[in-house]
Amino acid sequence: MIEHMSHEIQIIPIPAFHDNYIWLIHDGQNAAVVDPGDALPVLNTLNTLNLHLEAILITHHHQDHIGGVDTLLAHFPHIKIYAPALEHYNFQHIAVRDCDQISVANWLNTVSVISLPGHTLGHVAFYLEQDKAHYLFCGDTLFGAGCGRLFEGMPVQMFDSLKKLASLPGDTLVFCAHEYTLHNINFALSLEPNNQALIERKQQTTRLIEQLKPSLPSTIRLERATNPFLRCHSDEIKTALQLKNAEDLEIFTKIRLLRNSY
Ligand SMILES: [Zn+2]
């Protein structure tokens, strides 16, 4: 029933700060943005593409994800803003929780909210199925070949959050909030130097970065094959860490610790 309403959508990255991406979803007329840390690049893009902003989706409370909200709200007073229920926000918003199905805009199918504690305790992702494609906006939880730092959560929380994302359909497009992929791949290769998918990903990503193109979106399938935080079961990783008989959670905790100082 909802399918008839679906429009062709496009998703484009708006670079912000040093390495953030603000993802803009639009149907040629109306738009929604995810994690607008800065308003000016969003306003410029809306202007250039002649789009009207209808909604803002917030994954977590860090300033580089919300810093542009007040200014965007001043320009578009009627927009709907969705933000995690477990976090505090000073701007007016609709609080969202795990498993919520939200109607962001009439040109989008219902968006599912996925709770992902770890980077922050209230962190959520937004998951959309439209035009036979799957889209995941995962903020600072899953990165290209990496994951977010544990600022608030325990390793087990992030480990479980990443397992939820790894169970999504393999063709899900993954829209992360930072361009960290190449550095993450180099770290991953230090643990799994013989992972052929990882070696190929480094070649492809290096080419993209040299051409000043984003390495994203990724896919869940590619992350399962190359992201060490989703590969804690890998014998090569366990051997590299000299933790051959360790549980996957212990491997995850060790990899996160090593990545902090890589
Ligand atoms: Zn963050």
PDB file of N, CA, C and O in Angstrom, residues 181-216:
ATOM      1  N   THR A 181      37.269   5.959   6.053  1.00  0.00           N
ATOM      2  CA  THR A 181      37.398   4.606   5.511  1.00  0.00           C
ATOM      3  C   THR A 181      38.843   4.170   5.270  1.00  0.00           C
ATOM      4  O   THR A 181      39.229   3.064   5.669  1.00  0.00           O
ATOM      5  N   LEU A 182      39.645   5.029   4.629  1.00  0.00           N
ATOM      6  CA  LEU A 182      40.987   4.582   4.237  1.00  0.00           C
ATOM      7  C   LEU A 182      41.851   4.292   5.473  1.00  0.00           C
ATOM      8  O   LEU A 182      42.561   3.276   5.519  1.00  0.00           O
ATOM      9  N   HIS A 183      41.774   5.179   6.453  1.00  0.00           N
ATOM     10  CA  HIS A 183      42.539   4.953   7.682  1.00  0.00           C
ATOM     11  C   HIS A 183      42.067   3.662   8.363  1.00  0.00           C
ATOM     12  O   HIS A 183      42.888   2.868   8.855  1.00  0.00           O
ATOM     13  N   ASN A 184      40.759   3.455   8.372  1.00  0.00           N
ATOM     14  CA  ASN A 184      40.216   2.220   8.960  1.00  0.00           C
ATOM     15  C   ASN A 184      40.696   0.980   8.206  1.00  0.00           C
ATOM     16  O   ASN A 184      40.974  -0.053   8.820  1.00  0.00           O
ATOM     17  N   ILE A 185      40.756   1.075   6.890  1.00  0.00           N
ATOM     18  CA  ILE A 185      41.208  -0.071   6.088  1.00  0.00           C
ATOM     19  C   ILE A 185      42.669  -0.402   6.421  1.00  0.00           C
ATOM     20  O   ILE A 185      43.037  -1.570   6.568  1.00  0.00           O
ATOM     21  N   ASN A 186      43.496   0.644   6.561  1.00  0.00           N
ATOM     22  CA  ASN A 186      44.906   0.391   6.889  1.00  0.00           C
ATOM     23  C   ASN A 186      45.032  -0.310   8.240  1.00  0.00           C
ATOM     24  O   ASN A 186      45.829  -1.240   8.402  1.00  0.00           O
ATOM     25  N   PHE A 187      44.215   0.135   9.194  1.00  0.00           N
ATOM     26  CA  PHE A 187      44.209  -0.541  10.501  1.00  0.00           C
ATOM     27  C   PHE A 187      43.734  -1.995  10.343  1.00  0.00           C
ATOM     28  O   PHE A 187      44.342  -2.923  10.878  1.00  0.00           O
ATOM     29  N   ALA A 188      42.655  -2.187   9.579  1.00  0.00           N
ATOM     30  CA  ALA A 188      42.094  -3.531   9.386  1.00  0.00           C
ATOM     31  C   ALA A 188      43.133  -4.464   8.751  1.00  0.00           C
ATOM     32  O   ALA A 188      43.228  -5.646   9.115  1.00  0.00           O
ATOM     33  N   LEU A 189      43.918  -3.928   7.813  1.00  0.00           N
ATOM     34  CA  LEU A 189      44.939  -4.752   7.151  1.00  0.00           C
ATOM     35  C   LEU A 189      46.042  -5.176   8.117  1.00  0.00           C
ATOM     36  O   LEU A 189      46.694  -6.205   7.908  1.00  0.00           O
ATOM     37  N   SER A 190      46.240  -4.397   9.187  1.00  0.00           N
ATOM     38  CA  SER A 190      47.238  -4.801  10.182  1.00  0.00           C
ATOM     39  C   SER A 190      46.781  -6.052  10.930  1.00  0.00           C
ATOM     40  O   SER A 190      47.595  -6.771  11.507  1.00  0.00           O
ATOM     41  N   LEU A 191      45.463  -6.307  10.924  1.00  0.00           N
ATOM     42  CA  LEU A 191      44.919  -7.496  11.594  1.00  0.00           C
ATOM     43  C   LEU A 191      44.660  -8.650  10.629  1.00  0.00           C
ATOM     44  O   LEU A 191      44.715  -9.809  11.015  1.00  0.00           O
ATOM     45  N   GLU A 192      44.318  -8.294   9.393  1.00  0.00           N
ATOM     46  CA  GLU A 192      43.939  -9.312   8.395  1.00  0.00           C
ATOM     47  C   GLU A 192      44.632  -9.021   7.059  1.00  0.00           C
ATOM     48  O   GLU A 192      43.970  -8.731   6.068  1.00  0.00           O
ATOM     49  N   PRO A 193      45.954  -9.117   7.029  1.00  0.00           N
ATOM     50  CA  PRO A 193      46.679  -8.741   5.799  1.00  0.00           C
ATOM     51  C   PRO A 193      46.356  -9.638   4.604  1.00  0.00           C
ATOM     52  O   PRO A 193      46.614  -9.237   3.468  1.00  0.00           O
ATOM     53  N   ASN A 194      45.775 -10.811   4.840  1.00  0.00           N
ATOM     54  CA  ASN A 194      45.487 -11.724   3.722  1.00  0.00           C
ATOM     55  C   ASN A 194      44.027 -11.702   3.297  1.00  0.00           C
ATOM     56  O   ASN A 194      43.611 -12.537   2.492  1.00  0.00           O
ATOM     57  N   ASN A 195      43.245 -10.785   3.846  1.00  0.00           N
ATOM     58  CA  ASN A 195      41.823 -10.699   3.485  1.00  0.00           C
ATOM     59  C   ASN A 195      41.702 -10.055   2.097  1.00  0.00           C
ATOM     60  O   ASN A 195      41.906  -8.849   1.930  1.00  0.00           O
ATOM     61  N   GLN A 196      41.379 -10.882   1.093  1.00  0.00           N
ATOM     62  CA  GLN A 196      41.371 -10.412  -0.294  1.00  0.00           C
ATOM     63  C   GLN A 196      40.363  -9.281  -0.517  1.00  0.00           C
ATOM     64  O   GLN A 196      40.627  -8.322  -1.236  1.00  0.00           O
ATOM     65  N   ALA A 197      39.192  -9.396   0.126  1.00  0.00           N
ATOM     66  CA  ALA A 197      38.175  -8.344  -0.030  1.00  0.00           C
ATOM     67  C   ALA A 197      38.678  -7.011   0.519  1.00  0.00           C
ATOM     68  O   ALA A 197      38.406  -5.941  -0.026  1.00  0.00           O
ATOM     69  N   LEU A 198      39.444  -7.101   1.587  1.00  0.00           N
ATOM     70  CA  LEU A 198      40.004  -5.900   2.207  1.00  0.00           C
ATOM     71  C   LEU A 198      41.090  -5.279   1.320  1.00  0.00           C
ATOM     72  O   LEU A 198      41.152  -4.051   1.150  1.00  0.00           O
ATOM     73  N   ILE A 199      41.912  -6.131   0.741  1.00  0.00           N
ATOM     74  CA  ILE A 199      42.971  -5.653  -0.168  1.00  0.00           C
ATOM     75  C   ILE A 199      42.336  -4.935  -1.366  1.00  0.00           C
ATOM     76  O   ILE A 199      42.755  -3.844  -1.763  1.00  0.00           O
ATOM     77  N   GLU A 200      41.253  -5.542  -1.905  1.00  0.00           N
ATOM     78  CA  GLU A 200      40.568  -4.904  -3.046  1.00  0.00           C
ATOM     79  C   GLU A 200      39.901  -3.603  -2.617  1.00  0.00           C
ATOM     80  O   GLU A 200      39.905  -2.611  -3.349  1.00  0.00           O
ATOM     81  N   ARG A 201      39.342  -3.609  -1.403  1.00  0.00           N
ATOM     82  CA  ARG A 201      38.673  -2.387  -0.929  1.00  0.00           C
ATOM     83  C   ARG A 201      39.685  -1.250  -0.787  1.00  0.00           C
ATOM     84  O   ARG A 201      39.372  -0.100  -1.072  1.00  0.00           O
ATOM     85  N   LYS A 202      40.895  -1.578  -0.353  1.00  0.00           N
ATOM     86  CA  LYS A 202      41.906  -0.525  -0.217  1.00  0.00           C
ATOM     87  C   LYS A 202      42.216   0.101  -1.583  1.00  0.00           C
ATOM     88  O   LYS A 202      42.322   1.322  -1.710  1.00  0.00           O
ATOM     89  N   GLN A 203      42.326  -0.753  -2.601  1.00  0.00           N
ATOM     90  CA  GLN A 203      42.622  -0.229  -3.946  1.00  0.00           C
ATOM     91  C   GLN A 203      41.490   0.686  -4.423  1.00  0.00           C
ATOM     92  O   GLN A 203      41.726   1.785  -4.918  1.00  0.00           O
ATOM     93  N   GLN A 204      40.243   0.211  -4.255  1.00  0.00           N
ATOM     94  CA  GLN A 204      39.091   1.005  -4.716  1.00  0.00           C
ATOM     95  C   GLN A 204      38.973   2.312  -3.933  1.00  0.00           C
ATOM     96  O   GLN A 204      38.731   3.376  -4.504  1.00  0.00           O
ATOM     97  N   THR A 205      39.148   2.217  -2.614  1.00  0.00           N
ATOM     98  CA  THR A 205      38.986   3.408  -1.768  1.00  0.00           C
ATOM     99  C   THR A 205      40.092   4.418  -2.054  1.00  0.00           C
ATOM    100  O   THR A 205      39.836   5.631  -2.117  1.00  0.00           O
ATOM    101  N   THR A 206      41.312   3.930  -2.244  1.00  0.00           N
ATOM    102  CA  THR A 206      42.423   4.831  -2.552  1.00  0.00           C
ATOM    103  C   THR A 206      42.136   5.610  -3.832  1.00  0.00           C
ATOM    104  O   THR A 206      42.347   6.825  -3.891  1.00  0.00           O
ATOM    105  N   ARG A 207      41.613   4.901  -4.832  1.00  0.00           N
ATOM    106  CA  ARG A 207      41.260   5.580  -6.095  1.00  0.00           C
ATOM    107  C   ARG A 207      40.224   6.677  -5.868  1.00  0.00           C
ATOM    108  O   ARG A 207      40.342   7.784  -6.362  1.00  0.00           O
ATOM    109  N   LEU A 208      39.184   6.352  -5.103  1.00  0.00           N
ATOM    110  CA  LEU A 208      38.110   7.326  -4.839  1.00  0.00           C
ATOM    111  C   LEU A 208      38.657   8.560  -4.119  1.00  0.00           C
ATOM    112  O   LEU A 208      38.344   9.698  -4.490  1.00  0.00           O
ATOM    113  N   ILE A 209      39.468   8.323  -3.095  1.00  0.00           N
ATOM    114  CA  ILE A 209      39.991   9.443  -2.303  1.00  0.00           C
ATOM    115  C   ILE A 209      40.908  10.311  -3.168  1.00  0.00           C
ATOM    116  O   ILE A 209      40.874  11.541  -3.086  1.00  0.00           O
ATOM    117  N   GLU A 210      41.723   9.663  -4.031  1.00  0.00           N
ATOM    118  CA  GLU A 210      42.598  10.435  -4.932  1.00  0.00           C
ATOM    119  C   GLU A 210      41.782  11.322  -5.864  1.00  0.00           C
ATOM    120  O   GLU A 210      42.220  12.392  -6.258  1.00  0.00           O
ATOM    121  N   GLN A 211      40.570  10.835  -6.217  1.00  0.00           N
ATOM    122  CA  GLN A 211      39.690  11.624  -7.096  1.00  0.00           C
ATOM    123  C   GLN A 211      38.805  12.576  -6.299  1.00  0.00           C
ATOM    124  O   GLN A 211      37.864  13.148  -6.843  1.00  0.00           O
ATOM    125  N   LEU A 212      39.087  12.705  -4.999  1.00  0.00           N
ATOM    126  CA  LEU A 212      38.314  13.570  -4.088  1.00  0.00           C
ATOM    127  C   LEU A 212      36.839  13.174  -4.047  1.00  0.00           C
ATOM    128  O   LEU A 212      35.957  14.014  -3.906  1.00  0.00           O
ATOM    129  N   LYS A 213      36.584  11.869  -4.186  1.00  0.00           N
ATOM    130  CA  LYS A 213      35.208  11.359  -4.116  1.00  0.00           C
ATOM    131  C   LYS A 213      34.990  10.656  -2.771  1.00  0.00           C
ATOM    132  O   LYS A 213      35.931  10.086  -2.219  1.00  0.00           O
ATOM    133  N   PRO A 214      33.741  10.640  -2.266  1.00  0.00           N
ATOM    134  CA  PRO A 214      33.478   9.919  -1.013  1.00  0.00           C
ATOM    135  C   PRO A 214      33.671   8.411  -1.191  1.00  0.00           C
ATOM    136  O   PRO A 214      33.399   7.875  -2.265  1.00  0.00           O
ATOM    137  N   SER A 215      34.132   7.759  -0.141  1.00  0.00           N
ATOM    138  CA  SER A 215      34.242   6.293  -0.159  1.00  0.00           C
ATOM    139  C   SER A 215      32.898   5.652   0.182  1.00  0.00           C
ATOM    140  O   SER A 215      32.782   4.437   0.234  1.00  0.00           O
ATOM    141  N   LEU A 216      31.888   6.457   0.424  1.00  0.00           N
ATOM    142  CA  LEU A 216      30.579   6.003   0.880  1.00  0.00           C
ATOM    143  C   LEU A 216      29.510   6.355  -0.149  1.00  0.00           C
ATOM    144  O   LEU A 216      29.729   7.270  -0.945  1.00  0.00           O
TER     145      LEU A 216
END
